[in-house]
Each structure stands twice: as structure tokens, then as C-alpha cells.
PDB file of C-alpha atoms in Angstrom:
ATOM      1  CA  UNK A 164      88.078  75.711  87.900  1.00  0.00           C
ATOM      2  CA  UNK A 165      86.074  78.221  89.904  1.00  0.00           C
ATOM      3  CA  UNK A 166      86.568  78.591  93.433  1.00  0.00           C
ATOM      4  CA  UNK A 167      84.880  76.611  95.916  1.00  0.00           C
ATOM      5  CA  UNK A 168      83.916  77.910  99.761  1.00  0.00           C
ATOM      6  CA  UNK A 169      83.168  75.038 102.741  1.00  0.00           C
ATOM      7  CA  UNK A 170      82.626  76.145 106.186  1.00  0.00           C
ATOM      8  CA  UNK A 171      81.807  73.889 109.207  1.00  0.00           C
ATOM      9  CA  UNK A 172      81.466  74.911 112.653  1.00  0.00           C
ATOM     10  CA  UNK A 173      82.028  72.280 115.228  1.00  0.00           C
ATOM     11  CA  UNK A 174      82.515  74.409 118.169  1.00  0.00           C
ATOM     12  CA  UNK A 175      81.238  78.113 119.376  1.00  0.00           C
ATOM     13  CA  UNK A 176      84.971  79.200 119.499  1.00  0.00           C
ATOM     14  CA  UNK A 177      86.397  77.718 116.282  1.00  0.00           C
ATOM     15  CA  UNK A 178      85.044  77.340 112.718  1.00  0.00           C
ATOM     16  CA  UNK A 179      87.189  76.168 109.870  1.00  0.00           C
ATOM     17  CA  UNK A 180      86.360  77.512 105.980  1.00  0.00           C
ATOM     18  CA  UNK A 181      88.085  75.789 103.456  1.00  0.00           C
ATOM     19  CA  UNK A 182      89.024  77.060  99.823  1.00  0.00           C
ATOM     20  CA  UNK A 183      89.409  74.941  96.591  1.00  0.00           C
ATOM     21  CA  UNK A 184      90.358  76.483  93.275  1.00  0.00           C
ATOM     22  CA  UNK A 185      91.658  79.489  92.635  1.00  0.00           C
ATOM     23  CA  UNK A 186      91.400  83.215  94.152  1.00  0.00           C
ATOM     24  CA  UNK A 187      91.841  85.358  91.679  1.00  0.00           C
ATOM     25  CA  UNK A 188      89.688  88.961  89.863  1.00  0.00           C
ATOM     26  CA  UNK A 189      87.444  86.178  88.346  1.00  0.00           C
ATOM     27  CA  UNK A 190      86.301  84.664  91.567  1.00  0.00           C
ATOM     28  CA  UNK A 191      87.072  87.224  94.426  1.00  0.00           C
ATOM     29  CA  UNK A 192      83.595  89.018  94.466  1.00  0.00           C
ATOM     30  CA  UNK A 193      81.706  84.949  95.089  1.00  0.00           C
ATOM     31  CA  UNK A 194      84.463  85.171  97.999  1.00  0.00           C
ATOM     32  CA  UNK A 195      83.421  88.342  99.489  1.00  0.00           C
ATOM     33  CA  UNK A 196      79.606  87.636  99.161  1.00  0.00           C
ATOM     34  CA  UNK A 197      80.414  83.794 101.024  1.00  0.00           C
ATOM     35  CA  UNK A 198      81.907  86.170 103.509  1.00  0.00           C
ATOM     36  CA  UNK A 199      78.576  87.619 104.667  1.00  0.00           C
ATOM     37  CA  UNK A 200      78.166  83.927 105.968  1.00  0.00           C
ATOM     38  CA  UNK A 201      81.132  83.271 107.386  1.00  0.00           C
ATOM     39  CA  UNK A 202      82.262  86.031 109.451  1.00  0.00           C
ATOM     40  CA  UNK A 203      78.739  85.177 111.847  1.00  0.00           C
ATOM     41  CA  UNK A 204      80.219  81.937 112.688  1.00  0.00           C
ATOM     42  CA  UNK A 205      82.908  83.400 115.008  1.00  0.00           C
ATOM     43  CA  UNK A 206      82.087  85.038 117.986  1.00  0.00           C
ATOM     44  CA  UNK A 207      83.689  87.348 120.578  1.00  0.00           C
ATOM     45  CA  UNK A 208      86.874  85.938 120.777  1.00  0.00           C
ATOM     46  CA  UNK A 209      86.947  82.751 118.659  1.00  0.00           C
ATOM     47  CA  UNK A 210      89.465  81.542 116.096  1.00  0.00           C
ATOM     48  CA  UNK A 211      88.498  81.377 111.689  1.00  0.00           C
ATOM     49  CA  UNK A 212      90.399  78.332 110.603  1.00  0.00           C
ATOM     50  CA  UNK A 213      90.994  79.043 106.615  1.00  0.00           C
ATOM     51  CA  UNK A 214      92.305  75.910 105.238  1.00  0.00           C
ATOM     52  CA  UNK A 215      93.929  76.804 102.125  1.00  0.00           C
ATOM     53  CA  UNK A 216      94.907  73.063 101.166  1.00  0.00           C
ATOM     54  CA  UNK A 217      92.905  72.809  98.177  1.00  0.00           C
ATOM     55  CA  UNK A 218      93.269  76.436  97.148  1.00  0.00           C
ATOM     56  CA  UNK A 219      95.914  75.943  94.246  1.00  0.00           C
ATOM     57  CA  UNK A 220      96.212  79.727  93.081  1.00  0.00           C
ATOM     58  CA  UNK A 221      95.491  83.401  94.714  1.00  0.00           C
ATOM     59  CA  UNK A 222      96.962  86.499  93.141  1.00  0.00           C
ATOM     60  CA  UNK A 223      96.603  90.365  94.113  1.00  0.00           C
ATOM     61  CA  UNK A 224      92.829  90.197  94.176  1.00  0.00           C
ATOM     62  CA  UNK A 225      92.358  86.904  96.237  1.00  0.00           C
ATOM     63  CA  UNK A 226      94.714  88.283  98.805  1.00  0.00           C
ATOM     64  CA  UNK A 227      92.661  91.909  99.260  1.00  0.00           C
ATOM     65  CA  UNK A 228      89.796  89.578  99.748  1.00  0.00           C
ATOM     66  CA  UNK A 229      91.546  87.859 102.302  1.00  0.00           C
ATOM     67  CA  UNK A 230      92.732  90.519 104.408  1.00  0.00           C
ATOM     68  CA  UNK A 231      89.339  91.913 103.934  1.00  0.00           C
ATOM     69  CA  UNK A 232      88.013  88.723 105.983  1.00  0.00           C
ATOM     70  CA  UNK A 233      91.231  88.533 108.855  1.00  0.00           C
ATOM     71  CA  UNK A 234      90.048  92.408 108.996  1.00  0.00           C
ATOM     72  CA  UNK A 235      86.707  91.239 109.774  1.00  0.00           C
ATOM     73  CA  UNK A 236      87.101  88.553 112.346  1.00  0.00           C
ATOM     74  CA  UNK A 237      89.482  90.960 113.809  1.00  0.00           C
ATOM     75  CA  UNK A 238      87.424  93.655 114.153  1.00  0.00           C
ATOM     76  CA  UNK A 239      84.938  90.710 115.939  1.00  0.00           C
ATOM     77  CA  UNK A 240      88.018  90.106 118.327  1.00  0.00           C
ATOM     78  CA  UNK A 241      88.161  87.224 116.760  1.00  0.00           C
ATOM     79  CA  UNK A 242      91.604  86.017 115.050  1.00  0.00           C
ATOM     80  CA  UNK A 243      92.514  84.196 111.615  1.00  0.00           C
ATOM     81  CA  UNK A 244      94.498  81.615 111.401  1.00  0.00           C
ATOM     82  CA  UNK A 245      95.789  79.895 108.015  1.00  0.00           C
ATOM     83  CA  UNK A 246      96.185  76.374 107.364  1.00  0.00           C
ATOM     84  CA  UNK A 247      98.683  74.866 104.933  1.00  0.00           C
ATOM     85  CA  UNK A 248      98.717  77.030 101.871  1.00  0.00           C
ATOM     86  CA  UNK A 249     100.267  75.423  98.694  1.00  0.00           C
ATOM     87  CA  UNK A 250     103.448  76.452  96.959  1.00  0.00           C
ATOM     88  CA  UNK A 251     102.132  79.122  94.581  1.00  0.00           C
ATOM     89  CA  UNK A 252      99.758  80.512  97.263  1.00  0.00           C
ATOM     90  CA  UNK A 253     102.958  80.254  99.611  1.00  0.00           C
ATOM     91  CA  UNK A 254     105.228  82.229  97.292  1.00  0.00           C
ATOM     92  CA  UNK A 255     102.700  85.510  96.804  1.00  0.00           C
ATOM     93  CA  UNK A 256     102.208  85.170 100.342  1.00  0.00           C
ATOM     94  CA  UNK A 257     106.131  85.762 101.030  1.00  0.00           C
ATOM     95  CA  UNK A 258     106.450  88.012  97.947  1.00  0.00           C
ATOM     96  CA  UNK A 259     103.595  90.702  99.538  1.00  0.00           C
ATOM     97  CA  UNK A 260     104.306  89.749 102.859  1.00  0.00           C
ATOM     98  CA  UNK A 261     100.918  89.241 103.194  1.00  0.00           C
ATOM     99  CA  UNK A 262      99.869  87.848 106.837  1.00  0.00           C
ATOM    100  CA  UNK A 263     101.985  87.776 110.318  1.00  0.00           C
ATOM    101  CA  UNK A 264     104.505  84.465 109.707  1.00  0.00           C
ATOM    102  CA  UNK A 265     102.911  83.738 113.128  1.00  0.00           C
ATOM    103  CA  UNK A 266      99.269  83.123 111.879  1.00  0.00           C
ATOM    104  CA  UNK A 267     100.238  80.912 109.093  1.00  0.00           C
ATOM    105  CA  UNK A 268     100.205  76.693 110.141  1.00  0.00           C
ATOM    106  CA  UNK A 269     101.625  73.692 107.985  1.00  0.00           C
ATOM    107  CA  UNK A 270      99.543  71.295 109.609  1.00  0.00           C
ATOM    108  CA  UNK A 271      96.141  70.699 111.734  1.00  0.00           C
ATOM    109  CA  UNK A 272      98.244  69.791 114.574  1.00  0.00           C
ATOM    110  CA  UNK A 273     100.822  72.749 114.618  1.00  0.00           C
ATOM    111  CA  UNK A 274      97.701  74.709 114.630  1.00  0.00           C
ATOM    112  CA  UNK A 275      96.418  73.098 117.518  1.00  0.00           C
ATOM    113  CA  UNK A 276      99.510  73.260 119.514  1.00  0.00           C
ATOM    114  CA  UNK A 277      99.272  77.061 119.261  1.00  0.00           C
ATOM    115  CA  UNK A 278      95.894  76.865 120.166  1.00  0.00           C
ATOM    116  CA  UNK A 279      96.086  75.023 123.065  1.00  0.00           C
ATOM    117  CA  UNK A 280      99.000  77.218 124.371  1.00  0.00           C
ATOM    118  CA  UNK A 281      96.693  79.842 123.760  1.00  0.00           C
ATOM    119  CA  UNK A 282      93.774  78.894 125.522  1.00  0.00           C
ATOM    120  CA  UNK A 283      96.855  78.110 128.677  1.00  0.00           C
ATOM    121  CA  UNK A 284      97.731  82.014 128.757  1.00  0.00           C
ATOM    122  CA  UNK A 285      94.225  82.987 128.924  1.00  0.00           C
ATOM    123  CA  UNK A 286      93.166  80.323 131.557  1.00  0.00           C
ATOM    124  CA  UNK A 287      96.791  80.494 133.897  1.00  0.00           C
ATOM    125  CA  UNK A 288      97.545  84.186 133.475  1.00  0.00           C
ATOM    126  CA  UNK A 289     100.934  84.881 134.402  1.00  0.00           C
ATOM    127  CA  UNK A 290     102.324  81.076 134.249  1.00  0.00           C
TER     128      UNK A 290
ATOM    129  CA  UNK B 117     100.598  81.422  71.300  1.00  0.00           C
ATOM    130  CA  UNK B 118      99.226  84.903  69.484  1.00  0.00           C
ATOM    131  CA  UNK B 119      95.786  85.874  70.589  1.00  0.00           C
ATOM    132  CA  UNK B 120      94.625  89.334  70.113  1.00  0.00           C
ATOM    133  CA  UNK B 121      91.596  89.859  72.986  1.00  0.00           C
ATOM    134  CA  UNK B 122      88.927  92.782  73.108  1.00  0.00           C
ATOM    135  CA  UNK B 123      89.685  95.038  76.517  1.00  0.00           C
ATOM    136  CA  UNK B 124      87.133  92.816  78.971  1.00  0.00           C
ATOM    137  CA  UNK B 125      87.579  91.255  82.311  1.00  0.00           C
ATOM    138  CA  UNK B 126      85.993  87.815  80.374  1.00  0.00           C
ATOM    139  CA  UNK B 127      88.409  87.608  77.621  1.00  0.00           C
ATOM    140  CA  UNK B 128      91.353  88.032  79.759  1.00  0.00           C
ATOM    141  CA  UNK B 129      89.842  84.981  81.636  1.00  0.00           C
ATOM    142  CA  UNK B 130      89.650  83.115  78.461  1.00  0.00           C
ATOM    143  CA  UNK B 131      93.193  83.778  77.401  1.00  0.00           C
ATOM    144  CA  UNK B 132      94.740  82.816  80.807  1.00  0.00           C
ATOM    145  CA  UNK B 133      93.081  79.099  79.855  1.00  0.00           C
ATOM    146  CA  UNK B 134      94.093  79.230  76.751  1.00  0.00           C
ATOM    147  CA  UNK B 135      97.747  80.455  77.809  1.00  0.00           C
ATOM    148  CA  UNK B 136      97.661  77.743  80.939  1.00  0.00           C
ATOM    149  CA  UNK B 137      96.724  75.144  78.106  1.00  0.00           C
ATOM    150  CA  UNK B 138      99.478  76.315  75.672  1.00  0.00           C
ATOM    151  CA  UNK B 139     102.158  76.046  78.446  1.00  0.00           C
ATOM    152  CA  UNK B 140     100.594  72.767  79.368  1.00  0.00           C
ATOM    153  CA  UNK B 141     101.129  71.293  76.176  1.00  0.00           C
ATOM    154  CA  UNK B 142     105.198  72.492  76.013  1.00  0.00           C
ATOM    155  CA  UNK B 143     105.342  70.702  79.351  1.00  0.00           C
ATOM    156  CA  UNK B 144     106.494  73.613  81.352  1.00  0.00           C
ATOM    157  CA  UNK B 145     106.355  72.839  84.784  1.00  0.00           C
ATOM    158  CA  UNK B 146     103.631  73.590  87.025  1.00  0.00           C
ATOM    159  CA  UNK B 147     105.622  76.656  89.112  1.00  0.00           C
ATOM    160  CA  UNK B 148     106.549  78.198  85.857  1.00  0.00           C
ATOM    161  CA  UNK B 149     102.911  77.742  84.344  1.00  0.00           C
ATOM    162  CA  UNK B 150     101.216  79.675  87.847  1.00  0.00           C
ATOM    163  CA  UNK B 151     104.375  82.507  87.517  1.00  0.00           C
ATOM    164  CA  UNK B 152     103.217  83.360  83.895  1.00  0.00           C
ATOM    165  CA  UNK B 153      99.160  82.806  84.830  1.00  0.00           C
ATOM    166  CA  UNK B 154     100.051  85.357  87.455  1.00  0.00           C
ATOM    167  CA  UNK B 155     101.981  88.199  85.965  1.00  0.00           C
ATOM    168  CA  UNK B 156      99.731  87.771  82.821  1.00  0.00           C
ATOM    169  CA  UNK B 157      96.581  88.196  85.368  1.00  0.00           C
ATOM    170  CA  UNK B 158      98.009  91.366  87.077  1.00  0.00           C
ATOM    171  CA  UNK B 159      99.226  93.039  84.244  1.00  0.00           C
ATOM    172  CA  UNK B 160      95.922  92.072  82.316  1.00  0.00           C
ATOM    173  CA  UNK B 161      93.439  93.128  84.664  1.00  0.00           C
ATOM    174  CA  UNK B 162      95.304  96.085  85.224  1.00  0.00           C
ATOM    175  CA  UNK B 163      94.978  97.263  81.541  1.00  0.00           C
ATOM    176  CA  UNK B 164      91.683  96.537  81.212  1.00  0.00           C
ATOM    177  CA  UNK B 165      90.562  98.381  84.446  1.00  0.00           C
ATOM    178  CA  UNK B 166      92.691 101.437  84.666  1.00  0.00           C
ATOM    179  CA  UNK B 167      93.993 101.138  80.758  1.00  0.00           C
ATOM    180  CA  UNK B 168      90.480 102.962  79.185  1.00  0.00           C
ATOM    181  CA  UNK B 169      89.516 105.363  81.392  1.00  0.00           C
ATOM    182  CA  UNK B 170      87.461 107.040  78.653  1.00  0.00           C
ATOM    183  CA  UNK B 171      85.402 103.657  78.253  1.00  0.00           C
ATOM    184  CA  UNK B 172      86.658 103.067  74.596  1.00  0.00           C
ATOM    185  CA  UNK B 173      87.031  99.879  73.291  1.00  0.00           C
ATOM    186  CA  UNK B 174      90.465  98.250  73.172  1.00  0.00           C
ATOM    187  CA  UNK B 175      92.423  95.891  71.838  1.00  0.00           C
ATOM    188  CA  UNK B 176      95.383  93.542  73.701  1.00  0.00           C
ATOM    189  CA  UNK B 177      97.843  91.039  71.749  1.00  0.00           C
ATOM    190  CA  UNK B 178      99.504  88.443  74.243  1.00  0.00           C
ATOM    191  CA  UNK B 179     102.316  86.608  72.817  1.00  0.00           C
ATOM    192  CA  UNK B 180     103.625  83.253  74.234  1.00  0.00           C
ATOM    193  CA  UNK B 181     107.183  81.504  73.128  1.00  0.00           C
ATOM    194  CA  UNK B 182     108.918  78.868  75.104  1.00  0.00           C
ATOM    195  CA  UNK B 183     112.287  78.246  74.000  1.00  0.00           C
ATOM    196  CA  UNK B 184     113.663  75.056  75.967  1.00  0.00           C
ATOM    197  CA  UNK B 185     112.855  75.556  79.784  1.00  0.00           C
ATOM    198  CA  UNK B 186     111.974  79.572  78.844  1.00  0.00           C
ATOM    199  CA  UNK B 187     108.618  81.259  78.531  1.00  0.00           C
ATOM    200  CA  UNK B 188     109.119  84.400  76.746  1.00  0.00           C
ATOM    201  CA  UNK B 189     105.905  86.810  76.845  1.00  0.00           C
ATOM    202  CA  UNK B 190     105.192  89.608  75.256  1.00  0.00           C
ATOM    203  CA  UNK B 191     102.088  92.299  75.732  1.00  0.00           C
ATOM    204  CA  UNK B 192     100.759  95.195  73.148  1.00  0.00           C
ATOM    205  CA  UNK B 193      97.986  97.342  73.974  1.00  0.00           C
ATOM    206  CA  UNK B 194      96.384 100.229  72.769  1.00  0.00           C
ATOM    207  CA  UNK B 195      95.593 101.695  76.072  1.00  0.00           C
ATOM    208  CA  UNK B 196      97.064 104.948  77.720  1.00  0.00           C
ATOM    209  CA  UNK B 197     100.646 104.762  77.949  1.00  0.00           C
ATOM    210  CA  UNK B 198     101.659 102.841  81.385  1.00  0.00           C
ATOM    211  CA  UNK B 199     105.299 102.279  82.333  1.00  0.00           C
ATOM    212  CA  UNK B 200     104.859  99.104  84.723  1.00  0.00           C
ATOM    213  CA  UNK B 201     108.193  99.723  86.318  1.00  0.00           C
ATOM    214  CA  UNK B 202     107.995 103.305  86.663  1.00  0.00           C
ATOM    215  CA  UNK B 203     105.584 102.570  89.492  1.00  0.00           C
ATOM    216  CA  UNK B 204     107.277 102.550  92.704  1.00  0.00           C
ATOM    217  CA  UNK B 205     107.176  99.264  94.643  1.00  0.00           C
ATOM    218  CA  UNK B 206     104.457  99.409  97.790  1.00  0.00           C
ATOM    219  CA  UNK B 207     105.290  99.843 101.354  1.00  0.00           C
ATOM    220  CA  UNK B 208     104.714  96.245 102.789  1.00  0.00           C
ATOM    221  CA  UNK B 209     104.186  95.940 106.511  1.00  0.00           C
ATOM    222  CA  UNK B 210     103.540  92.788 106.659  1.00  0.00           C
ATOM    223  CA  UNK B 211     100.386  92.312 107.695  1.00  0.00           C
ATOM    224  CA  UNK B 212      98.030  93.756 104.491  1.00  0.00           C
ATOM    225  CA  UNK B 213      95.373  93.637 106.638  1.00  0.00           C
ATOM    226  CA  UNK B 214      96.049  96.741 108.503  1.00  0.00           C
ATOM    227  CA  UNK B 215      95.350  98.850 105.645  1.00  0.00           C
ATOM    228  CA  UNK B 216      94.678  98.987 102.005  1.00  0.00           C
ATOM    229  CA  UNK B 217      97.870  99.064 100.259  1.00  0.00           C
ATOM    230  CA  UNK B 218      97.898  99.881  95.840  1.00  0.00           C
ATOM    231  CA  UNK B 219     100.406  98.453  93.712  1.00  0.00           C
ATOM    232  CA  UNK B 220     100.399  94.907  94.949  1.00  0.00           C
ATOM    233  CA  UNK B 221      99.336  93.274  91.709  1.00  0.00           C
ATOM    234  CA  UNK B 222     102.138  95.218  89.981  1.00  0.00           C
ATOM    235  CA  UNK B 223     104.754  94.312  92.616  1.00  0.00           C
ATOM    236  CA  UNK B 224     103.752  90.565  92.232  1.00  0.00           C
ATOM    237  CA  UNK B 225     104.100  90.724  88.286  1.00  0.00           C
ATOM    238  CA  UNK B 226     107.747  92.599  88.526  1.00  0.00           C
ATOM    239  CA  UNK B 227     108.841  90.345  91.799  1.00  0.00           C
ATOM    240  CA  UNK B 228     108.179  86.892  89.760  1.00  0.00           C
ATOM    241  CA  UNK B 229     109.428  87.726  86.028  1.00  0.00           C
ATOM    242  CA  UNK B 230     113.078  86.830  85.659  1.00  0.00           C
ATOM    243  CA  UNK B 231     113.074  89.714  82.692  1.00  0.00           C
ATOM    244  CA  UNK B 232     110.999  92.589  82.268  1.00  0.00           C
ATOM    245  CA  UNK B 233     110.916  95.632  79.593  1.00  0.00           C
ATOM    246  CA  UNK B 234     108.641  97.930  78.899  1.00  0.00           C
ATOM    247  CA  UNK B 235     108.644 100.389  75.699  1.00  0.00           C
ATOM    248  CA  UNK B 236     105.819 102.580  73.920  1.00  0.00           C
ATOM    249  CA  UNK B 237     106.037 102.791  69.903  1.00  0.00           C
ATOM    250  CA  UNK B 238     103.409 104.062  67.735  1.00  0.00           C
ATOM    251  CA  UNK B 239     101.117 101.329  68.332  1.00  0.00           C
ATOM    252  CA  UNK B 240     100.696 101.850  72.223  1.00  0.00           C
ATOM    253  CA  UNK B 241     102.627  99.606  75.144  1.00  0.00           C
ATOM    254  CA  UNK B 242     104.912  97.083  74.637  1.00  0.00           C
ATOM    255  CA  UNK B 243     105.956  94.979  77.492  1.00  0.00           C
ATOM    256  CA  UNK B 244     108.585  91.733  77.278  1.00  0.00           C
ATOM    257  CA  UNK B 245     108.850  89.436  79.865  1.00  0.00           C
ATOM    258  CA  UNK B 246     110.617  86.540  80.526  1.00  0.00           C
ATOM    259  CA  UNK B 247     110.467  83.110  82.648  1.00  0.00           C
ATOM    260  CA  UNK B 248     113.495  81.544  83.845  1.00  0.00           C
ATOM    261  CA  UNK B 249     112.994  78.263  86.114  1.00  0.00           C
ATOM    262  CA  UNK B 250     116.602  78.189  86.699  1.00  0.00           C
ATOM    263  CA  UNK B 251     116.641  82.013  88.014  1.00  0.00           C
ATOM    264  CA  UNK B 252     114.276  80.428  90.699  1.00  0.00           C
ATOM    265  CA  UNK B 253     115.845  82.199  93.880  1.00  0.00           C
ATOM    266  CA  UNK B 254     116.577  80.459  96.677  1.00  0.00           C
ATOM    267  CA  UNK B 255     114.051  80.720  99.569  1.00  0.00           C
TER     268      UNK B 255
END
């Protein structure tokens, strides 16, 4: 199974890539070239949805291309946010300690929770 | 499982599918069968990019046993000599994006096996590793 990149953009502040397959030193360069396209999609600001539901396998390679991209957004002061990784992808996550606990969502609606109280802080400052 | 591969990026490829197949067919369990597809992926890749420096062509036997619930592996190369464990374990911030951090592929490999030797004889490295499912820790 190779790896398989989706993005959709519904909205200027959020986009949402998806990843199917695996993540690995046999696919990670087709990840970093799909990455010319995505980082675009966020502006100043906005929020990179990666929903890793469908993405049954990463390992040491898959996650330098990864930070690679939240490095990217970031330096767009944009932010990454990751979406319901499986159990393998879960476990190399907590092995490396990979990404902030915080950024990391079970769920679409977890995600949008945080979102929401997000967008509250920068509307009410202070409240 | 005893496959002998050339020292290429492609054939390690091909013998993770054949390995994934060959655990597969013992009906080891799906956890077990990503652990071993892992370490044998780090460890692989790691001998074939940084195991020839002089660009010389190579040769890797992988070696695949399961004994009840227990996948016992076993690596020989003819690459420079490499102690896996003698490579200290990488700082981890947690947040890898901050900064490029070395050793993570390694640290994954040692941080899943349940077992893991390592031993040079005359015909190069010899690594051992083994799978427990029941040394699962807790999380």
C-alpha cells in the first residue's frame, strides 16, 4: 500500500489533509513533494487539520516529514493540529514524543471544541 | 523466513512484504506484525544508508522464527561494524519539530523490541531480537 495525500479546503482559516497508508523511507519523499501544495492552503494564522485516520503505519522517516510540515505552517503562523491517529501511529508518537499532547485530537469534535475556544480568546481578550 | 537481500533501499521494501506476509500467515497479531515491520525498517534502512559508506555492494540475511506468540529476528550484514545499542538514546523535547534530532529510528527499534543483542563475528553484524506480546507495557 503506498501512501495516499487528500486535502480540501473549505474555509480561508482551516484546511484538513488526510493520510492513508503508510509513512515510512519508501513513501516520505511523495509526502514532502505533496507538501509544496499544501502548506499554500493556510494562511496567516489558520489551522492544518492532518487527519491521520486512515494512516495505518509511520516510522522515523514519516515523522521527520511531519515535523517538517507543523515546522512549516508554523513558520506561516499557522498551527497543526492532528486528528485521530491509529494505534501503531499512536505508539511511535508516545515512544519519540513526537508532537505537544495538546495538538493531538481523538475526534472531529474535540478538535472543534478547542477551536472554538480558540477563536473565544482571540475575539474576548482577557475573558 | 530466511531471505538474504542485496544492500538497496528497494529490496528492503520487498522483504518488509514478504516479512509482513510471513507473520501474516503464523497469525501474529496485527500490533506485533507493525512492531517487527518497524524495527526491521529502522534497522534496515539504517544499514543500507550509513552501512557502505565506500559504495560497495552488500549483502543482508533477515531471519524470521515465531515460536507460539514470539517473533524471534535475527540480522547479519556485511557492513561496517555498528553496535545499535552503543548509540546513546536522543534528547526528546517533545515537540520534534523544534529541531532536527538523529537517532530516532534507532531509539524506536530498541524502545519496541522486548530483546535485543548485538555481536560482530567474522562474518560482520549480528543482531537478535525478540517480540514478546505479553511484555506489552502498560500505557
Amino acid at each position: 500500500m503506498t501512501l495516499i495525500v487528500r486535502s480540501e479546503s473549505p474555509s480561508t482559516d482551516r484546511s484538513t489533509v488526510w493520510l492513508e497508508g503508510r509513512l515510512d523511507a519508501a513513501t516520505f519523499a511523495a509526502f514532502d513533494e505533496a507538501l509544496h501544495d499544501i502548506t499554500p492552503l493556510v494562511d496567516n494564522g489558520g489551522t492544518l487539520v492532518v487527519d491521520l485516520s486512515g494512516l495505518e503505519y509511520i516510522s522515523s522517516a514519516g515523522l521527520r516529514s511531519l515535523a517538517q510540515l507543523r515546522k512549516q505552517i508554523h513558520d506561516r503562523d499557522g498551527r497543526t493540529l492532528l486528528l485521530n491517529p491509529q494505534p501503531q501511529v499512536k505508539k511511535v508518537f508516545d515512544i519519540v514524543k513526537a508532537v505537544p499532547v495538546a495538538e493531538v485530537f481523538t475526534n472531529v469534535a474535540e478538535l472543534d471544541q478547542y477551536l472554538d475556544h480558540m477563536q473565544r480568546q482571540i475575539t474576548a481578550p482577557g475573558s | 523466513m530466511q531471505l538474504r537481500i542485496p544492500n538497496r533501499l528497494e529490496d528492503v521494501f520487498l522483504a518488509l512484504d514478504r516479512a509482513e506476509g510471513t507473520l501474516d500467515r503464523a497469525d501474529v497479531d496485527s500490533s506485533c506484525r507493525a512492531d517487527v515491520r518497524l524495527v526491521l525498517e529502522e534497522l534496515l534502512v539504517n544499514t543500507v544508508r550509513h552501512g557502505y559508506p565506500d559504495g560497495r555492494d552488500g549483502s543482508i540475511e533477515i531471519t524470521l522464527r515465531i515460536e507460539a506468540d514470539v517473533v524471534h529476528l535475527e540480522l547479519r550484514d556485511d557492513a561496517m561494524p555498528f553496535d545499535p545499542l552503543q548509540h546513546e538514546p536522543p534528547d526528546l523535547p517533545g515537540d520534534i519539530a523544534r529541531r532536527d534530532i538523529g537517532g530516532l529510528g534507532l531509539h524506536l527499534a530498541r524502545s519496541i523490541a522486548s530483546d535485543f543483542h548485538y555481536a560482530r563475528d567474522a562474518h560482520g553484524n549480528r543482531v537478535v531480537i525478540r517480540f514478546d506480546p505479553s511484555d506489552e507495557p502498560a500505557t
